[in-house]
Amino acid sequence: MTRTRPVKRLTTLLTALAVSLGTALATSTAAEAAPCRSGYFCVWTDANFEGMKIEHGGDDHWWEGDMSNEDSSWANHGISGPNVPDHVKIYDGRELIGDVTLCLAPGQEVGYDGGANDRGSSHTWSVGC
Ligand SMILES: [Ca+2]
């Protein structure tokens, strides 16, 4: 009888630990994940990943009128790797002209940025910012 007690306590402790770890992981995943496919750069017309969304697998040097100067939130879900262009640079003008309004590292999500809001008109994947 006395031998089984410590084992049962350990099992209970491990179960509690596993449950709390699982909760922590689920919470952090939900907080970070904007709705954007893996490998893509996504841009929305409204803040907090709402409004119209466009998903880009590659460069777009000429954002169409419904997104040009309408961008308000951004997510870089690009795949990272050595010498892989996994950053995204967003430019004020079409054809990558003018200021870089925002540069996103891989995995970075920006729900709003006052300096970049409604300014972007083209973007390119890059190895860095
Ligand atoms: Ca907007």
Coordinates of N, CA, C and O and ligand atoms in Angstrom, one line a residue:
M1 N 0.8 -1.2 0.0 CA 0.0 0.0 0.0 C 0.9 1.3 0.0 O 0.7 2.1 -0.8
T2 N 1.9 1.3 0.9 CA 2.7 2.5 1.0 C 3.6 2.7 -0.2 O 4.0 3.8 -0.5
R3 N 3.9 1.6 -0.9 CA 4.7 1.7 -2.1 C 4.0 2.4 -3.3 O 4.6 3.1 -4.1
T4 N 2.7 2.1 -3.4 CA 2.0 2.7 -4.6 C 1.7 4.1 -4.5 O 1.5 4.8 -5.4
R5 N 1.7 4.6 -3.2 CA 1.3 6.1 -3.1 C 2.2 7.0 -3.8 O 1.7 7.9 -4.5
P6 N 3.6 6.9 -3.6 CA 4.5 7.9 -4.3 C 4.3 7.8 -5.8 O 4.4 8.8 -6.5
V7 N 4.1 6.6 -6.4 CA 4.0 6.4 -7.8 C 2.7 7.2 -8.3 O 2.7 7.9 -9.3
K8 N 1.6 7.0 -7.5 CA 0.4 7.7 -7.9 C 0.5 9.2 -7.9 O 0.0 9.9 -8.8
R9 N 1.3 9.7 -6.9 CA 1.5 11.1 -6.8 C 2.3 11.6 -8.0 O 2.0 12.7 -8.5
L10 N 3.3 10.9 -8.3 CA 4.2 11.3 -9.5 C 3.3 11.3 -10.8 O 3.4 12.3 -11.5
T11 N 2.5 10.3 -10.9 CA 1.6 10.3 -12.1 C 0.7 11.5 -12.2 O 0.5 12.1 -13.2
T12 N 0.2 11.8 -11.0 CA -0.8 13.0 -10.9 C 0.0 14.3 -11.3 O -0.5 15.1 -12.0
L13 N 1.2 14.4 -10.8 CA 2.0 15.6 -11.0 C 2.4 15.7 -12.5 O 2.2 16.7 -13.1
L14 N 2.8 14.6 -13.1 CA 3.1 14.6 -14.5 C 1.9 14.9 -15.4 O 2.0 15.6 -16.4
T15 N 0.8 14.4 -15.0 CA -0.5 14.7 -15.8 C -0.8 16.2 -15.7 O -1.1 16.8 -16.7
A16 N -0.7 16.7 -14.5 CA -0.9 18.1 -14.3 C 0.0 19.0 -15.1 O -0.3 20.0 -15.8
L17 N 1.3 18.6 -15.2 CA 2.3 19.3 -15.9 C 2.0 19.2 -17.4 O 2.1 20.2 -18.1
A18 N 1.6 18.1 -17.9 CA 1.3 17.9 -19.3 C 0.1 18.7 -19.7 O 0.1 19.4 -20.8
V19 N -0.9 18.8 -18.9 CA -2.1 19.6 -19.1 C -1.7 21.1 -19.2 O -2.1 21.8 -20.1
S20 N -0.9 21.6 -18.3 CA -0.6 23.0 -18.3 C 0.3 23.3 -19.4 O 0.2 24.4 -20.0
L21 N 1.2 22.4 -19.8 CA 2.1 22.7 -21.0 C 1.2 22.8 -22.3 O 1.4 23.6 -23.1
G22 N 0.3 21.9 -22.4 CA -0.6 21.8 -23.5 C -1.4 23.1 -23.6 O -1.6 23.7 -24.7
T23 N -1.9 23.6 -22.5 CA -2.6 24.8 -22.5 C -1.8 26.0 -22.9 O -2.2 26.9 -23.7
A24 N -0.5 26.1 -22.4 CA 0.4 27.2 -22.8 C 0.6 27.2 -24.3 O 0.6 28.2 -24.9
L25 N 0.9 26.0 -24.9 CA 1.2 25.9 -26.3 C 0.0 26.4 -27.1 O 0.1 27.1 -28.1
A26 N -1.2 25.9 -26.8 CA -2.4 26.2 -27.5 C -2.7 27.7 -27.4 O -3.0 28.3 -28.4
T27 N -2.4 28.3 -26.3 CA -2.7 29.8 -26.1 C -1.7 30.6 -27.0 O -2.1 31.5 -27.7
S28 N -0.4 30.3 -27.0 CA 0.5 31.0 -27.8 C 0.3 30.9 -29.3 O 0.5 31.8 -30.0
T29 N -0.1 29.7 -29.7 CA -0.4 29.5 -31.2 C -1.5 30.3 -31.6 O -1.5 31.0 -32.6
A30 N -2.6 30.4 -30.8 CA -3.8 31.1 -31.2 C -3.5 32.6 -31.2 O -4.0 33.3 -32.1
A31 N -2.6 33.1 -30.4 CA -2.3 34.5 -30.3 C -1.5 35.0 -31.5 O -1.6 36.1 -31.9
E32 N -0.7 34.1 -32.1 CA 0.3 34.5 -33.1 C -0.2 34.3 -34.5 O 0.2 34.9 -35.4
A33 N -1.2 33.3 -34.7 CA -1.4 32.9 -36.1 C -2.5 33.7 -36.8 O -3.7 33.5 -36.6
A34 N -2.1 34.7 -37.6 CA -3.0 35.3 -38.5 C -3.4 34.3 -39.6 O -2.6 33.4 -39.9
P35 N -4.6 34.4 -40.2 CA -5.0 33.5 -41.2 C -4.3 33.7 -42.5 O -4.7 34.5 -43.4
C36 N -3.1 33.0 -42.7 CA -2.3 33.2 -43.8 C -1.5 31.9 -44.1 O -0.9 31.3 -43.1
R37 N -1.6 31.3 -45.3 CA -1.0 30.0 -45.5 C 0.5 30.0 -45.3 O 1.2 31.0 -45.6
S38 N 1.1 28.9 -44.9 CA 2.5 28.7 -44.8 C 3.2 29.0 -46.1 O 2.7 28.4 -47.2
G39 N 4.2 29.8 -46.1 CA 5.0 30.0 -47.4 C 4.5 31.3 -48.1 O 5.1 31.7 -49.1
Y40 N 3.5 32.0 -47.5 CA 3.0 33.1 -48.2 C 3.2 34.4 -47.4 O 3.3 34.4 -46.2
F41 N 3.2 35.6 -48.1 CA 3.1 36.9 -47.5 C 1.6 37.3 -47.7 O 1.1 37.3 -48.8
C42 N 0.9 37.7 -46.6 CA -0.4 38.1 -46.7 C -0.6 39.6 -46.3 O 0.1 40.0 -45.4
V43 N -1.5 40.2 -46.9 CA -1.8 41.6 -46.6 C -3.3 41.9 -46.6 O -4.0 41.3 -47.5
W44 N -3.7 42.7 -45.7 CA -5.2 42.9 -45.5 C -5.4 44.4 -45.7 O -4.6 45.3 -45.3
T45 N -6.7 44.8 -46.1 CA -7.0 46.2 -46.2 C -7.4 46.8 -44.9 O -7.4 48.0 -44.7
D46 N -7.7 46.0 -43.8 CA -8.0 46.5 -42.5 C -7.1 46.0 -41.5 O -6.3 45.0 -41.7
A47 N -7.0 46.7 -40.3 CA -6.1 46.3 -39.2 C -6.6 45.0 -38.7 O -7.7 44.5 -38.9
N48 N -5.7 44.4 -38.0 CA -5.9 43.1 -37.2 C -6.4 42.0 -38.2 O -7.2 41.2 -37.8
F49 N -5.8 41.9 -39.4 CA -6.0 40.8 -40.3 C -7.5 40.7 -40.7 O -8.0 39.6 -40.8
E50 N -8.1 41.8 -41.0 CA -9.5 41.8 -41.5 C -9.6 42.6 -42.8 O -8.7 43.3 -43.2
G51 N -10.8 42.5 -43.3 CA -11.1 43.2 -44.6 C -10.6 42.3 -45.7 O -10.6 41.1 -45.6
M52 N -10.3 42.8 -46.9 CA -9.9 42.0 -48.0 C -8.5 41.6 -47.8 O -7.6 42.3 -47.3
K53 N -8.2 40.3 -48.2 CA -6.9 39.8 -48.0 C -6.3 39.3 -49.4 O -7.1 38.8 -50.2
I54 N -5.0 39.6 -49.6 CA -4.3 39.0 -50.7 C -3.1 38.2 -50.2 O -2.4 38.7 -49.4
E55 N -3.0 37.0 -50.8 CA -1.9 36.1 -50.4 C -0.9 36.1 -51.6 O -1.3 35.8 -52.7
H56 N 0.4 36.3 -51.2 CA 1.4 36.4 -52.3 C 2.4 35.3 -52.0 O 3.1 35.3 -51.0
G57 N 2.6 34.4 -53.0 CA 3.7 33.4 -52.9 C 5.0 34.0 -53.4 O 6.1 33.5 -53.0
G58 N 5.0 35.0 -54.3 CA 6.2 35.6 -54.8 C 6.1 37.1 -54.7 O 5.4 37.6 -53.8
D59 N 6.9 37.8 -55.6 CA 6.9 39.2 -55.6 C 5.6 39.8 -56.3 O 5.1 39.1 -57.1
D60 N 5.2 41.0 -56.0 CA 4.2 41.7 -56.7 C 4.7 43.1 -56.8 O 4.7 43.8 -55.8
H61 N 5.2 43.6 -58.0 CA 5.7 44.9 -58.1 C 4.7 45.9 -58.5 O 5.0 47.1 -58.8
W62 N 3.4 45.5 -58.6 CA 2.3 46.4 -59.0 C 1.0 45.9 -58.3 O 0.2 45.2 -58.9
W63 N 0.9 46.4 -57.1 CA -0.4 46.0 -56.3 C -1.5 46.7 -57.1 O -1.4 47.9 -57.5
E64 N -2.6 46.0 -57.2 CA -3.8 46.5 -57.9 C -4.4 47.6 -57.0 O -4.2 47.7 -55.8
G65 N -5.3 48.3 -57.7 CA -5.9 49.5 -57.0 C -6.7 49.2 -55.7 O -6.8 50.1 -54.9
D66 N -7.2 48.0 -55.6 CA -8.0 47.7 -54.4 C -7.1 47.4 -53.2 O -7.6 47.4 -52.1
M67 N -5.8 47.2 -53.4 CA -4.9 47.0 -52.3 C -3.8 48.1 -52.2 O -3.4 48.5 -51.1
S68 N -3.5 48.7 -53.4 CA -2.5 49.8 -53.4 C -3.0 50.9 -52.5 O -4.1 51.4 -52.7
N69 N -2.1 51.3 -51.5 CA -2.4 52.4 -50.6 C -3.7 52.1 -49.7 O -4.3 53.0 -49.2
E70 N -3.9 50.8 -49.5 CA -5.1 50.4 -48.7 C -4.6 49.4 -47.6 O -5.4 49.0 -46.7
D71 N -3.3 49.0 -47.6 CA -2.8 47.9 -46.7 C -2.8 48.4 -45.3 O -2.3 49.5 -45.0
S72 N -3.3 47.6 -44.4 CA -3.4 48.0 -43.0 C -2.9 46.9 -42.0 O -2.7 47.2 -40.8
S73 N -2.7 45.7 -42.4 CA -2.1 44.6 -41.6 C -1.4 43.6 -42.5 O -1.8 43.5 -43.7
W74 N -0.4 43.0 -42.0 CA 0.5 42.2 -42.8 C 1.0 41.0 -42.0 O 1.2 41.0 -40.8
A75 N 1.3 39.9 -42.7 CA 1.8 38.7 -42.1 C 2.8 38.0 -43.0 O 2.5 37.7 -44.2
N76 N 4.0 37.7 -42.5 CA 5.0 37.0 -43.3 C 5.1 35.6 -42.8 O 5.7 35.3 -41.8
H77 N 4.5 34.7 -43.6 CA 4.5 33.2 -43.2 C 5.5 32.5 -44.2 O 5.3 31.3 -44.4
G78 N 6.5 33.2 -44.6 CA 7.5 32.6 -45.5 C 8.3 31.5 -44.8 O 8.5 31.6 -43.6
I79 N 8.8 30.6 -45.6 CA 9.6 29.5 -45.1 C 11.1 30.0 -45.0 O 11.6 30.6 -45.9
S80 N 11.7 29.8 -43.8 CA 13.0 30.3 -43.6 C 14.1 29.3 -43.9 O 13.8 28.1 -43.9
G81 N 15.3 29.8 -44.2 CA 16.4 28.9 -44.5 C 17.6 29.7 -44.9 O 17.5 30.9 -45.1
P82 N 18.8 29.1 -44.9 CA 20.0 29.8 -45.2 C 20.0 30.4 -46.7 O 19.6 29.6 -47.6
N83 N 20.3 31.7 -46.8 CA 20.2 32.4 -48.1 C 18.9 32.3 -48.8 O 18.8 32.5 -50.0
V84 N 17.8 32.0 -48.1 CA 16.5 32.1 -48.6 C 15.9 33.5 -48.5 O 16.0 34.1 -47.4
P85 N 15.3 34.0 -49.5 CA 14.7 35.3 -49.4 C 13.4 35.2 -48.6 O 12.3 34.9 -49.1
D86 N 13.5 35.3 -47.2 CA 12.4 35.0 -46.4 C 11.8 36.2 -45.7 O 10.9 36.2 -44.9
H87 N 12.5 37.4 -46.0 CA 11.9 38.7 -45.5 C 11.1 39.3 -46.6 O 11.3 39.0 -47.7
V88 N 10.2 40.2 -46.2 CA 9.3 40.9 -47.1 C 9.5 42.4 -46.9 O 9.3 42.9 -45.9
K89 N 9.9 43.1 -48.0 CA 10.0 44.5 -48.0 C 8.8 45.1 -48.8 O 8.5 44.7 -50.0
I90 N 8.1 46.0 -48.2 CA 7.0 46.7 -48.8 C 7.4 48.1 -49.1 O 7.9 48.8 -48.3
Y91 N 7.1 48.5 -50.4 CA 7.5 49.8 -50.9 C 6.3 50.8 -51.0 O 5.2 50.4 -51.4
D92 N 6.6 52.0 -50.8 CA 5.6 53.1 -50.9 C 5.0 53.2 -52.4 O 3.8 53.3 -52.6
G93 N 5.9 53.0 -53.3 CA 5.5 53.2 -54.7 C 5.5 51.8 -55.4 O 6.0 50.8 -55.0
R94 N 4.8 51.8 -56.6 CA 4.9 50.6 -57.4 C 6.3 50.4 -58.0 O 7.1 51.4 -58.0
E95 N 6.6 49.2 -58.5 CA 7.9 48.9 -59.1 C 9.0 49.1 -58.0 O 10.2 49.4 -58.4
L96 N 8.7 48.9 -56.7 CA 9.7 48.9 -55.7 C 10.4 50.3 -55.6 O 11.6 50.4 -55.3
I97 N 9.6 51.3 -55.8 CA 10.2 52.7 -55.8 C 9.7 53.4 -54.5 O 8.7 53.1 -54.0
G98 N 10.6 54.3 -54.0 CA 10.3 55.0 -52.8 C 10.7 54.4 -51.5 O 11.5 53.4 -51.5
D99 N 10.2 54.8 -50.4 CA 10.5 54.3 -49.1 C 10.1 52.9 -48.9 O 9.1 52.5 -49.5
V100 N 10.8 52.1 -48.1 CA 10.3 50.9 -47.6 C 9.4 51.2 -46.4 O 9.9 51.7 -45.4
T101 N 8.1 51.0 -46.6 CA 7.2 51.3 -45.5 C 7.2 50.3 -44.4 O 6.9 50.7 -43.2
L102 N 7.6 49.1 -44.7 CA 7.6 48.0 -43.7 C 8.5 46.9 -44.2 O 8.5 46.6 -45.4
C103 N 9.2 46.3 -43.3 CA 10.0 45.1 -43.6 C 9.7 44.0 -42.6 O 9.9 44.2 -41.4
L104 N 9.2 42.9 -43.0 CA 8.8 41.8 -42.1 C 9.8 40.6 -42.1 O 10.1 40.1 -43.2
A105 N 10.2 40.3 -40.9 CA 11.0 39.1 -40.8 C 10.1 37.8 -40.9 O 8.9 37.9 -40.7
P106 N 10.7 36.7 -41.2 CA 9.9 35.5 -41.3 C 9.1 35.2 -40.0 O 9.7 35.3 -38.9
G107 N 7.8 35.0 -40.1 CA 7.0 34.7 -39.0 C 6.4 36.0 -38.4 O 5.5 35.9 -37.5
Q108 N 6.8 37.1 -38.8 CA 6.4 38.4 -38.2 C 5.0 38.7 -38.7 O 4.7 38.6 -39.9
E109 N 4.1 39.1 -37.8 CA 2.8 39.6 -38.1 C 2.6 41.0 -37.5 O 2.9 41.2 -36.3
V110 N 2.0 41.9 -38.3 CA 1.8 43.2 -37.8 C 0.3 43.6 -38.0 O -0.2 43.7 -39.1
G111 N -0.4 43.7 -36.9 CA -1.8 44.0 -36.9 C -2.2 45.4 -37.3 O -3.2 45.7 -37.8
Y112 N -1.2 46.3 -37.0 CA -1.4 47.7 -37.4 C 0.0 48.4 -37.3 O 0.7 48.1 -36.4
D113 N 0.2 49.4 -38.2 CA 1.4 50.2 -38.1 C 1.1 51.6 -38.6 O 0.8 51.7 -39.8
G114 N 1.1 52.6 -37.8 CA 0.7 53.9 -38.2 C 1.6 54.5 -39.3 O 1.1 55.2 -40.1
G115 N 2.9 54.1 -39.3 CA 3.8 54.7 -40.3 C 3.6 54.0 -41.7 O 4.0 54.6 -42.7
A116 N 3.1 52.8 -41.7 CA 3.0 52.1 -43.0 C 1.5 52.0 -43.4 O 1.3 51.6 -44.6
N117 N 0.6 52.4 -42.6 CA -0.8 52.2 -42.9 C -1.2 52.9 -44.2 O -0.9 54.1 -44.4
D118 N -1.9 52.1 -45.1 CA -2.4 52.7 -46.4 C -1.3 53.3 -47.3 O -1.6 54.3 -47.9
R119 N -0.1 52.7 -47.3 CA 1.0 53.3 -48.1 C 1.5 52.4 -49.1 O 2.1 52.8 -50.1
G120 N 1.5 51.1 -48.9 CA 2.2 50.1 -49.7 C 1.6 50.0 -51.1 O 0.4 50.2 -51.4
S121 N 2.5 49.8 -52.1 CA 2.0 49.6 -53.5 C 2.8 48.5 -54.3 O 2.5 48.2 -55.4
S122 N 3.8 47.9 -53.6 CA 4.6 46.8 -54.2 C 5.4 46.1 -53.1 O 5.6 46.7 -52.0
H123 N 5.8 44.9 -53.4 CA 6.7 44.2 -52.4 C 7.6 43.2 -53.1 O 7.4 42.8 -54.2
T124 N 8.7 42.9 -52.3 CA 9.6 41.9 -52.8 C 10.1 41.1 -51.7 O 10.2 41.6 -50.5
W125 N 10.4 39.8 -51.9 CA 11.0 38.9 -51.0 C 12.5 39.2 -51.0 O 13.1 39.5 -52.0
S126 N 13.1 39.2 -49.8 CA 14.5 39.6 -49.7 C 15.2 38.7 -48.6 O 14.6 38.2 -47.7
V127 N 16.5 38.6 -48.7 CA 17.3 37.8 -47.7 C 17.4 38.6 -46.4 O 17.8 38.0 -45.4
G128 N 17.1 39.9 -46.3 CA 17.1 40.6 -45.1 C 16.4 41.9 -45.2 O 15.8 42.2 -46.3
C129 N 16.4 42.7 -44.2 CA 15.7 44.0 -44.2 C 16.7 45.1 -44.5 O 17.9 44.9 -44.6
Ligands
CA1 CA -6.7 50.3 -45.0

